[in-house]
Tab-separated table of C-alpha atoms in Angstrom:
chain	number	residue	atom	x	y	z
A	1016	ALA	CA	-67.180	-48.067	16.122
A	1017	LEU	CA	-66.217	-51.726	16.299
A	1018	THR	CA	-63.857	-51.238	19.228
A	1019	ALA	CA	-66.305	-49.078	21.164
A	1020	ALA	CA	-69.200	-51.451	20.574
A	1021	GLY	CA	-67.169	-54.448	21.661
A	1022	ARG	CA	-66.011	-52.627	24.774
A	1023	ARG	CA	-69.548	-51.595	25.665
A	1024	ALA	CA	-70.763	-55.181	25.185
A	1025	GLY	CA	-68.089	-56.460	27.532
A	1026	ASP	CA	-68.689	-53.766	30.127
A	1027	ALA	CA	-72.434	-54.282	30.108
A	1028	MET	CA	-72.502	-58.055	30.295
A	1029	GLY	CA	-69.120	-59.173	31.522
A	1030	CYS	CA	-69.764	-60.772	34.870
A	1031	CYS	CA	-73.477	-61.449	35.145
A	1032	THR	CA	-72.946	-65.216	35.134
A	1033	SER	CA	-69.233	-65.530	35.783
A	1034	GLY	CA	-69.810	-66.974	39.254
A	1035	LEU	CA	-70.827	-70.261	37.653
A	1036	LEU	CA	-67.157	-70.924	37.010
A	1037	CYS	CA	-66.503	-71.401	40.688
A	1038	ASN	CA	-69.858	-71.543	42.505
A	1039	PRO	CA	-72.041	-74.606	41.754
A	1040	ASN	CA	-75.015	-73.136	43.652
A	1041	LEU	CA	-75.629	-70.197	41.342
A	1042	THR	CA	-78.402	-70.318	38.779
A	1043	CYS	CA	-78.162	-68.923	35.263
A	1044	THR	CA	-80.364	-65.938	34.459
A	1045	ASP	CA	-79.637	-62.637	32.834
A	1046	ALA	CA	-81.593	-60.021	30.927
A	1047	ILE	CA	-79.906	-60.650	27.588
A	1048	PHE	CA	-80.630	-64.373	27.749
A	1049	GLN	CA	-84.243	-63.721	28.700
A	1050	SER	CA	-84.718	-61.192	25.917
A	1051	LEU	CA	-83.442	-63.536	23.201
A	1052	TYR	CA	-84.786	-66.893	24.207
A	1053	SER	CA	-88.137	-68.329	25.172
A	1054	ASN	CA	-89.516	-68.342	28.708
A	1055	SER	CA	-89.392	-72.139	28.813
A	1056	ALA	CA	-85.634	-72.110	28.180
A	1057	VAL	CA	-85.043	-69.460	30.827
A	1058	LYS	CA	-87.170	-71.297	33.376
A	1059	ALA	CA	-85.472	-74.605	32.668
A	1060	VAL	CA	-81.972	-73.194	33.043
A	1061	SER	CA	-82.948	-71.236	36.136
A	1062	ALA	CA	-84.175	-74.444	37.755
A	1063	VAL	CA	-80.867	-76.216	37.262
A	1064	ARG	CA	-78.153	-75.694	39.818
A	1065	VAL	CA	-75.320	-76.941	37.688
A	1066	PRO	CA	-72.239	-78.272	39.478
A	1067	LEU	CA	-69.221	-78.123	37.222
A	1068	SER	CA	-68.674	-81.869	37.546
A	1069	ASN	CA	-70.293	-85.091	36.413
A	1070	ASP	CA	-72.320	-85.273	39.645
A	1071	THR	CA	-75.292	-83.422	38.189
A	1072	THR	CA	-78.525	-85.327	38.917
A	1073	GLU	CA	-80.572	-86.952	36.181
A	1074	ASP	CA	-83.417	-84.472	36.718
A	1075	GLU	CA	-80.994	-81.587	36.277
A	1076	ARG	CA	-79.562	-83.163	33.155
A	1077	ARG	CA	-83.024	-83.562	31.631
A	1078	LEU	CA	-83.851	-79.933	32.364
A	1079	LEU	CA	-80.551	-78.825	30.907
A	1080	ALA	CA	-81.045	-80.929	27.766
A	1081	ARG	CA	-84.523	-79.456	27.312
A	1082	ALA	CA	-83.210	-75.924	27.752
A	1083	ARG	CA	-80.387	-76.499	25.276
A	1084	ALA	CA	-82.788	-77.882	22.694
A	1085	ASP	CA	-85.102	-74.916	23.222
A	1086	VAL	CA	-82.266	-72.435	22.782
A	1087	GLU	CA	-81.008	-74.120	19.622
A	1088	GLY	CA	-84.542	-74.076	18.254
A	1089	ASN	CA	-84.777	-70.346	18.860
A	1090	ASN	CA	-81.477	-69.850	17.070
A	1091	SER	CA	-83.281	-70.337	13.763
A	1092	GLN	CA	-82.998	-66.546	13.437
A	1093	TYR	CA	-79.218	-66.888	13.157
A	1094	GLU	CA	-79.058	-67.754	9.462
A	1095	LYS	CA	-82.067	-65.615	8.569
A	1096	THR	CA	-80.332	-62.600	10.095
A	1097	LEU	CA	-77.084	-63.241	8.223
A	1098	VAL	CA	-78.426	-63.317	4.671
A	1099	GLY	CA	-75.627	-62.197	2.354
A	1100	TRP	CA	-72.848	-63.005	4.832
A	1101	SER	CA	-70.400	-65.828	4.183
A	1102	ILE	CA	-70.276	-68.368	7.029
A	1103	ASP	CA	-67.489	-70.950	7.263
A	1104	GLU	CA	-66.492	-73.505	9.871
A	1105	VAL	CA	-62.813	-74.093	10.602
A	1106	THR	CA	-61.567	-77.009	12.708
A	1107	LEU	CA	-58.324	-76.462	14.601
A	1108	ASP	CA	-55.935	-79.151	15.821
A	1109	GLY	CA	-57.688	-81.081	18.571
A	1110	GLY	CA	-61.139	-80.640	17.065
A	1111	LEU	CA	-61.866	-77.132	18.347
A	1112	LYS	CA	-64.126	-75.243	15.927
A	1113	LEU	CA	-64.251	-71.628	14.817
A	1114	ILE	CA	-67.239	-70.133	13.013
A	1115	VAL	CA	-66.037	-67.422	10.631
A	1116	HIS	CA	-68.403	-64.709	9.369
A	1117	ARG	CA	-67.502	-62.260	6.630
A	1118	PRO	CA	-69.892	-59.437	5.678
A	1119	PRO	CA	-71.357	-58.884	2.215
A	1120	GLU	CA	-68.812	-57.575	-0.248
A	1121	PRO	CA	-69.291	-54.022	-1.595
A	1122	ALA	CA	-70.948	-53.851	-4.989
A	1123	MET	CA	-67.722	-52.507	-6.514
A	1124	ALA	CA	-64.715	-53.826	-4.609
A	1125	ALA	CA	-61.506	-52.030	-5.589
A	1126	ASN	CA	-58.813	-54.211	-7.159
A	1127	PRO	CA	-59.945	-57.634	-5.946
A	1128	VAL	CA	-56.519	-59.228	-6.380
A	1129	ALA	CA	-53.475	-60.212	-4.293
A	1130	ASN	CA	-54.032	-63.415	-2.330
A	1131	GLY	CA	-55.811	-66.486	-3.650
A	1132	ASN	CA	-59.123	-65.450	-2.145
A	1133	GLY	CA	-59.326	-62.161	-3.993
A	1134	TYR	CA	-58.661	-59.835	-1.050
A	1135	HIS	CA	-56.256	-57.001	-1.738
A	1136	LYS	CA	-53.878	-56.257	1.133
A	1137	ASP	CA	-55.413	-52.791	1.410
A	1138	GLU	CA	-58.891	-54.293	1.753
A	1139	LEU	CA	-58.180	-56.549	4.727
A	1140	LEU	CA	-60.828	-56.127	7.408
A	1141	PRO	CA	-60.510	-55.833	11.173
A	1142	VAL	CA	-61.449	-59.005	13.024
A	1143	MET	CA	-63.636	-59.476	16.088
A	1144	TYR	CA	-63.011	-62.637	18.097
A	1145	TRP	CA	-66.332	-63.376	19.784
A	1146	VAL	CA	-67.021	-65.618	22.801
A	1147	HIS	CA	-70.680	-66.591	23.115
A	1148	GLY	CA	-72.705	-66.498	26.321
A	1149	GLY	CA	-75.020	-69.038	27.924
A	1150	GLY	CA	-73.879	-69.359	31.536
A	1151	TYR	CA	-71.010	-71.687	30.518
A	1152	ILE	CA	-73.562	-74.438	29.985
A	1153	MET	CA	-75.347	-73.716	26.686
A	1154	VAL	CA	-75.841	-71.630	23.527
A	1155	PRO	CA	-74.008	-72.744	20.370
A	1156	ALA	CA	-71.361	-70.643	18.650
A	1157	ARG	CA	-73.890	-70.069	15.847
A	1158	ASP	CA	-75.728	-67.731	18.167
A	1159	ALA	CA	-78.645	-65.404	17.396
A	1160	TYR	CA	-77.113	-62.698	19.607
A	1161	ILE	CA	-73.879	-62.378	17.627
A	1162	ALA	CA	-75.883	-62.393	14.397
A	1163	LEU	CA	-77.848	-59.367	15.632
A	1164	PHE	CA	-74.682	-57.674	16.885
A	1165	MET	CA	-72.887	-58.084	13.539
A	1166	THR	CA	-75.739	-57.041	11.312
A	1167	LYS	CA	-76.680	-53.992	13.386
A	1168	LEU	CA	-73.120	-52.680	13.277
A	1169	TYR	CA	-72.975	-53.315	9.560
A	1170	GLN	CA	-76.367	-51.789	8.768
A	1171	LYS	CA	-76.265	-48.809	11.121
A	1172	LYS	CA	-72.574	-47.921	11.123
A	1173	ARG	CA	-71.389	-49.569	7.897
A	1174	THR	CA	-68.739	-51.253	10.013
A	1175	ARG	CA	-67.296	-54.110	7.994
A	1176	ALA	CA	-65.346	-56.711	9.927
A	1177	VAL	CA	-64.725	-60.437	10.052
A	1178	TYR	CA	-66.320	-62.035	13.118
A	1179	ILE	CA	-64.902	-65.305	14.409
A	1180	CYS	CA	-66.828	-67.203	17.087
A	1181	ILE	CA	-65.271	-69.918	19.213
A	1182	ASP	CA	-67.289	-73.088	19.809
A	1183	TYR	CA	-65.852	-73.766	23.256
A	1184	ARG	CA	-66.696	-76.767	25.438
A	1185	VAL	CA	-69.378	-76.236	28.062
A	1186	ALA	CA	-70.152	-77.550	31.550
A	1187	PRO	CA	-71.119	-79.806	33.216
A	1188	GLU	CA	-69.686	-82.227	30.642
A	1189	HIS	CA	-66.502	-80.176	30.487
A	1190	PRO	CA	-65.727	-78.461	33.816
A	1191	PHE	CA	-63.605	-75.355	34.297
A	1192	PRO	CA	-61.069	-74.544	32.911
A	1193	ALA	CA	-62.183	-76.154	29.613
A	1194	ALA	CA	-64.101	-73.105	28.348
A	1195	TYR	CA	-61.235	-70.763	29.236
A	1196	GLU	CA	-58.599	-73.000	27.634
A	1197	ASP	CA	-60.627	-73.360	24.429
A	1198	SER	CA	-61.257	-69.618	24.234
A	1199	LEU	CA	-57.565	-68.877	24.663
A	1200	LYS	CA	-56.553	-71.464	22.062
A	1201	GLY	CA	-58.999	-70.024	19.558
A	1202	LEU	CA	-57.759	-66.495	20.183
A	1203	GLU	CA	-54.159	-67.551	19.628
A	1204	ALA	CA	-55.111	-69.145	16.308
A	1205	VAL	CA	-56.998	-66.064	15.115
A	1206	GLY	CA	-54.152	-63.762	16.090
A	1207	THR	CA	-51.185	-65.791	14.859
A	1208	ASN	CA	-52.344	-68.108	12.060
A	1209	ALA	CA	-51.317	-66.287	8.874
A	1210	GLU	CA	-53.049	-68.868	6.663
A	1211	LEU	CA	-56.349	-68.314	8.458
A	1212	ALA	CA	-56.032	-64.526	8.166
A	1213	GLU	CA	-55.208	-64.723	4.467
A	1214	ARG	CA	-58.032	-67.146	3.717
A	1215	PHE	CA	-60.696	-64.922	5.266
A	1216	GLY	CA	-59.198	-61.545	4.437
A	1217	TYR	CA	-58.635	-60.033	7.872
A	1218	ASP	CA	-55.805	-58.097	9.465
A	1219	PRO	CA	-54.596	-59.794	12.692
A	1220	ASP	CA	-53.043	-56.492	13.764
A	1221	ARG	CA	-56.593	-55.142	14.085
A	1222	LEU	CA	-57.860	-57.875	16.361
A	1223	HIS	CA	-60.622	-57.097	18.866
A	1224	VAL	CA	-62.063	-59.393	21.532
A	1225	GLY	CA	-65.674	-59.366	22.721
A	1226	GLY	CA	-68.383	-61.559	24.140
A	1227	ALA	CA	-71.830	-61.690	25.697
A	1228	SER	CA	-72.617	-62.637	29.270
A	1229	ALA	CA	-70.440	-65.607	30.268
A	1230	GLY	CA	-68.519	-65.094	27.055
A	1231	ALA	CA	-67.689	-61.526	28.021
A	1232	ALA	CA	-66.221	-62.816	31.281
A	1233	LEU	CA	-64.067	-65.275	29.330
A	1234	ALA	CA	-63.090	-62.532	26.889
A	1235	GLY	CA	-62.019	-60.373	29.826
A	1236	CYS	CA	-59.691	-63.104	31.050
């Protein structure tokens, strides 16, 4: 269920804003963004033609700042949605951050032994590496969309997995290929860092990659 859901998410949303990586004249709108965030945020972002450089005008920067603040305000649902989940922040070399989510533990976990965190080797979970959307210009890694995605899979399908979100750098402050490089670095850490896998009780051999909107395009790369 996890693999299929991640694939469907990527297929459905993969390239709706990917042109922003190379075309400074495209605006950022998509149905998922509009459904999750307020009209004022959508309108503000849609009004900004964001060059991926530091040449963005002051008016565009003010609109972008307002849109980012609006989106972060609407992300208040993030923590409310994830009641019972453990949420940790991990900082990699260079300051890149990962947000690690682990679902509620079963009421009667079998043999909670083995490594120092109490996860038996037979109880290691699959891991989903998630790249958030936002047109390459906004939306924090602590995103309301991934919170909904995780909890719906858990509640409807009883799919338990560790979800790790990359807090990649965004434009125009950090032009392409910053977002791609950060996403790749985070993926390498999740897939190869044995200490990270042991700490959060996931199996790197069952690693899946997904994302929403711009994040799905990055995930596809």
